[in-house]
Amino acid sequence: MPVDILLTVILTATIQSVFGVGVLLFGTPILLLLGYDFINTLLVLLPISIAISSLQLLKHYRYIDVGFFKNVLIYSIPFIVLFLWIITVIKINISLLVGGLLIFVALKNISPAIDKALQSLFNYEKTYLAVMGIVHGMTNLGGSLLTAIVYSKPYQKHQIRATVASCYATFALFQLATLFFIRHEFDVSYADNIGFLQVGVVTFLLTEEMLYSKIDNEKYNRLFAGFLLASGILLLIKSL
C-alpha cells in the first residue's frame, strides 16, 4: 500500500468528515503533485468520498435542502459528466479563478460590501451551478464552489454538512459511472483501493466522535469560513 496515498487519505478524510468536502478537493492536487495521473487519482479518491458522504447522511439526511439538491442534479450533473469525458483529452487549469472566489466568500462575514456582492452572484443560482459542474468535471475542484454557495445560505451546522455531503456524493457517483463507461485502466491494485477505503471510513468514525460532535454552530461557521479561506489560498498557490 503506497504510504503517500495513505497519508493523503487520512488527512483529507479528516477534513471531509468535518466540512462535507475535502477528499476530492485537497486529495486531487496532492496526488497530482505526487505524480499520479488525474484519472487514477479519481479512481482512488471517489469511493472514499462517497463512503464518507454516505455515512454523514445516515444520521443527518433530514437536514438536506432538497430544493437545492434537485437544482444540483439538473444544472450541475450533466456538465460534470460531459466535461469529465472532455478532460480525458484536454487539460485546463482554472485553480486561480476558483481560489480567488473562495477567498472572496470567506471574507463575507467581515465585509458588508463583499456580502452584498456575493448575494448578487448567488441570485443567478442556475448559472452558478452549471459553472460548478464544468469546474468539477474538469478539475475535481467543484467542491470548493459547492461549499461557497452553501455557506452563503442561512444554514445551521448539520444542514451545511448534510447538503454539501448529499451533493458531493452525487458528484462522485456520476464521476465513477462516467469512468466506468470510459473503461480507463487502473494502476492502483484493487486490494490497496479497498484498504484506502477502510482507512477513510475509520478516519470518519473517529473524527465524528472526537471532533465534529464537539463543535457548536457558531464555532462551526467560523471554522467553515477559515476552511474556505485556506482552500482559496492553497488553490492560488497551486495555480502559480
C-alpha positions as CSV (number, residue, x, y, z in Angstrom):
1,M,0.0,0.0,0.0
2,P,1.6,3.3,-1.1
3,V,2.3,5.4,2.0
4,D,2.0,8.7,0.2
5,I,-1.6,7.9,-0.8
6,L,-2.4,6.5,2.7
7,L,-1.3,9.7,4.4
8,T,-3.2,11.8,1.9
9,V,-6.4,9.8,2.6
10,I,-6.1,10.2,6.4
11,L,-5.6,14.0,6.1
12,T,-8.3,14.7,3.5
13,A,-10.8,12.2,5.1
14,T,-10.5,14.1,8.4
15,I,-11.2,17.4,6.6
16,Q,-14.3,16.0,4.8
17,S,-15.6,14.4,7.9
18,V,-16.0,17.9,9.4
19,F,-16.9,20.1,6.4
20,G,-18.5,17.7,3.9
21,V,-15.8,18.1,1.3
22,G,-12.1,17.5,1.3
23,V,-11.1,14.1,-0.1
24,L,-11.5,15.3,-3.7
25,L,-10.8,19.0,-3.2
26,F,-7.5,18.5,-1.5
27,G,-6.7,14.9,-2.3
28,T,-6.7,15.6,-6.1
29,P,-4.0,18.3,-6.2
30,I,-1.9,16.4,-3.6
31,L,-1.9,13.2,-5.6
32,L,-1.3,15.0,-8.8
33,L,1.8,16.7,-7.2
34,L,3.0,13.3,-6.1
35,G,3.0,12.1,-9.7
36,Y,-0.3,10.2,-10.1
37,D,-2.4,11.0,-13.2
38,F,-5.8,12.6,-13.0
39,I,-8.0,9.6,-13.8
40,N,-6.2,7.2,-11.4
41,T,-6.4,9.9,-8.8
42,L,-10.1,9.9,-9.2
43,L,-10.4,6.2,-9.1
44,V,-8.6,6.2,-5.7
45,L,-10.5,9.1,-4.1
46,L,-14.0,8.8,-5.4
47,P,-15.0,5.7,-3.5
48,I,-13.6,7.2,-0.2
49,S,-15.5,10.4,-0.8
50,I,-18.8,8.5,-1.5
51,A,-18.4,6.4,1.6
52,I,-17.8,9.3,4.0
53,S,-20.6,11.4,2.5
54,S,-23.0,8.4,2.8
55,L,-22.1,7.9,6.5
56,Q,-22.6,11.6,7.1
57,L,-26.1,11.4,5.6
58,L,-27.2,8.3,7.5
59,K,-27.6,10.4,10.6
60,H,-28.4,13.8,9.2
61,Y,-30.2,13.2,5.9
62,R,-33.3,15.0,7.1
63,Y,-31.3,18.3,7.1
64,I,-30.7,18.2,3.3
65,D,-32.0,21.2,1.4
66,V,-34.0,19.1,-1.1
67,G,-34.8,22.0,-3.4
68,F,-31.1,23.0,-3.7
69,F,-30.1,19.3,-4.2
70,K,-32.6,19.0,-7.1
71,N,-31.1,22.1,-8.8
72,V,-27.7,20.5,-8.5
73,L,-29.0,17.3,-10.2
74,I,-30.5,19.3,-13.0
75,Y,-27.9,22.0,-13.6
76,S,-24.6,20.6,-12.4
77,I,-24.5,16.8,-13.0
78,P,-24.8,16.9,-16.8
79,F,-21.9,19.2,-17.1
80,I,-19.8,17.1,-14.7
81,V,-20.3,14.1,-16.9
82,L,-19.7,15.9,-20.1
83,F,-16.5,17.8,-19.0
84,L,-15.0,14.8,-17.2
85,W,-15.2,13.0,-20.6
86,I,-13.6,16.0,-22.3
87,I,-10.8,16.3,-19.7
88,T,-9.6,12.8,-20.7
89,V,-8.4,14.6,-23.9
90,I,-7.8,18.2,-22.9
91,K,-6.2,19.7,-19.7
92,I,-7.3,23.1,-18.4
93,N,-6.2,24.8,-15.2
94,I,-8.7,27.2,-13.6
95,S,-7.4,26.9,-10.0
96,L,-6.6,30.6,-9.9
97,L,-10.2,31.7,-10.6
98,V,-11.7,29.2,-8.1
99,G,-9.1,30.1,-5.4
100,G,-9.9,33.8,-5.7
101,L,-13.6,33.2,-5.4
102,L,-13.1,31.1,-2.2
103,I,-11.1,33.8,-0.5
104,F,-13.8,36.3,-1.5
105,V,-16.5,34.2,0.0
106,A,-14.6,33.5,3.2
107,L,-14.4,37.3,3.9
108,K,-18.2,37.9,3.6
109,N,-18.9,38.0,7.3
110,I,-16.4,40.8,7.9
111,S,-17.2,42.9,4.8
112,P,-20.8,44.1,4.1
113,A,-19.8,45.1,0.6
114,I,-18.5,41.6,-0.2
115,D,-21.6,40.0,1.4
116,K,-23.8,42.1,-0.9
117,A,-21.8,41.3,-4.0
118,L,-22.0,37.6,-3.2
119,Q,-25.7,37.7,-2.7
120,S,-26.0,39.3,-6.2
121,L,-23.8,36.5,-7.6
122,F,-25.7,33.7,-5.9
123,N,-29.0,35.1,-7.2
124,Y,-28.1,33.5,-10.5
125,E,-28.0,30.1,-8.9
126,K,-28.8,28.0,-12.0
127,T,-25.9,29.6,-13.9
128,Y,-23.6,29.2,-10.9
129,L,-24.5,25.5,-10.6
130,A,-23.8,24.9,-14.3
131,V,-20.4,26.6,-13.9
132,M,-19.7,24.5,-10.8
133,G,-20.5,21.3,-12.8
134,I,-18.0,22.4,-15.5
135,V,-15.3,23.1,-12.9
136,H,-15.8,19.8,-11.1
137,G,-15.8,17.8,-14.3
138,M,-12.5,19.4,-15.5
139,T,-10.6,19.7,-12.2
140,N,-12.4,17.8,-9.4
141,L,-12.4,21.1,-7.5
142,G,-16.1,21.8,-7.8
143,G,-16.4,21.1,-4.1
144,S,-14.9,24.5,-3.4
145,L,-17.7,26.2,-5.3
146,L,-20.3,24.0,-3.7
147,T,-19.1,25.0,-0.2
148,A,-19.1,28.6,-1.2
149,I,-22.7,28.7,-2.3
150,V,-23.9,26.6,0.6
151,Y,-22.0,28.8,3.1
152,S,-23.9,31.8,1.6
153,K,-27.2,30.4,2.8
154,P,-28.6,30.8,6.3
155,Y,-28.0,27.1,7.3
156,Q,-27.1,25.7,10.7
157,K,-24.2,23.3,11.2
158,H,-26.0,20.0,10.4
159,Q,-27.8,21.5,7.3
160,I,-24.5,22.8,5.9
161,R,-22.7,19.4,6.1
162,A,-25.7,17.3,5.1
163,T,-26.5,19.5,2.0
164,V,-22.8,19.6,1.0
165,A,-22.4,15.8,1.6
166,S,-25.5,14.9,-0.5
167,C,-24.4,16.9,-3.5
168,Y,-20.7,15.8,-3.1
169,A,-21.7,12.1,-3.0
170,T,-23.8,12.6,-6.1
171,F,-20.9,14.3,-7.9
172,A,-18.7,11.3,-7.1
173,L,-21.3,8.7,-8.1
174,F,-21.7,10.2,-11.5
175,Q,-18.0,10.6,-12.0
176,L,-17.4,6.9,-11.1
177,A,-20.2,5.9,-13.6
178,T,-18.6,8.0,-16.3
179,L,-15.1,6.5,-15.7
180,F,-16.7,3.0,-15.8
181,F,-18.2,3.8,-19.1
182,I,-14.8,5.1,-20.4
183,R,-13.2,1.9,-19.1
184,H,-9.9,3.6,-18.1
185,E,-7.1,1.3,-16.8
186,F,-6.5,1.3,-13.1
187,D,-2.9,1.4,-11.9
188,V,-3.5,1.0,-8.1
189,S,-4.4,-2.6,-7.1
190,Y,-7.9,-3.5,-6.0
191,A,-6.6,-4.6,-2.6
192,D,-4.9,-1.3,-2.0
193,N,-8.0,0.6,-3.0
194,I,-10.2,-1.4,-0.5
195,G,-7.6,-0.7,2.1
196,F,-7.7,3.1,1.4
197,L,-11.5,2.9,1.6
198,Q,-11.4,1.2,5.0
199,V,-8.9,3.8,6.3
200,G,-11.2,6.6,5.1
201,V,-14.2,5.2,6.9
202,V,-12.3,4.6,10.2
203,T,-10.9,8.2,10.0
204,F,-14.5,9.5,9.6
205,L,-15.8,7.5,12.6
206,L,-13.0,8.8,14.8
207,T,-13.4,12.4,13.6
208,E,-17.2,12.3,14.0
209,E,-16.9,11.2,17.6
210,M,-13.8,13.1,18.7
211,L,-14.2,16.4,16.8
212,Y,-17.4,17.1,14.9
213,S,-19.7,16.3,17.7
214,K,-17.8,18.8,20.0
215,I,-18.3,21.8,17.6
216,D,-21.2,24.2,18.2
217,N,-23.0,26.1,15.4
218,E,-21.1,29.4,16.0
219,K,-17.7,27.8,16.1
220,Y,-18.6,25.7,13.0
221,N,-19.4,28.8,11.0
222,R,-16.1,30.3,12.0
223,L,-14.2,27.1,11.1
224,F,-16.0,26.9,7.8
225,A,-15.0,30.4,6.9
226,G,-11.4,29.6,7.8
227,F,-11.7,26.4,5.7
228,L,-12.9,28.4,2.6
229,L,-10.1,30.9,3.1
230,A,-7.4,28.2,3.4
231,S,-8.8,26.4,0.4
232,G,-8.7,29.5,-1.7
233,I,-5.1,30.3,-0.7
234,L,-4.0,26.7,-1.5
235,L,-5.7,26.8,-4.9
236,L,-4.0,30.1,-5.7
237,I,-0.6,28.7,-4.7
238,K,-1.2,25.5,-6.7
239,S,-2.0,27.6,-9.8
240,L,1.3,29.5,-9.7
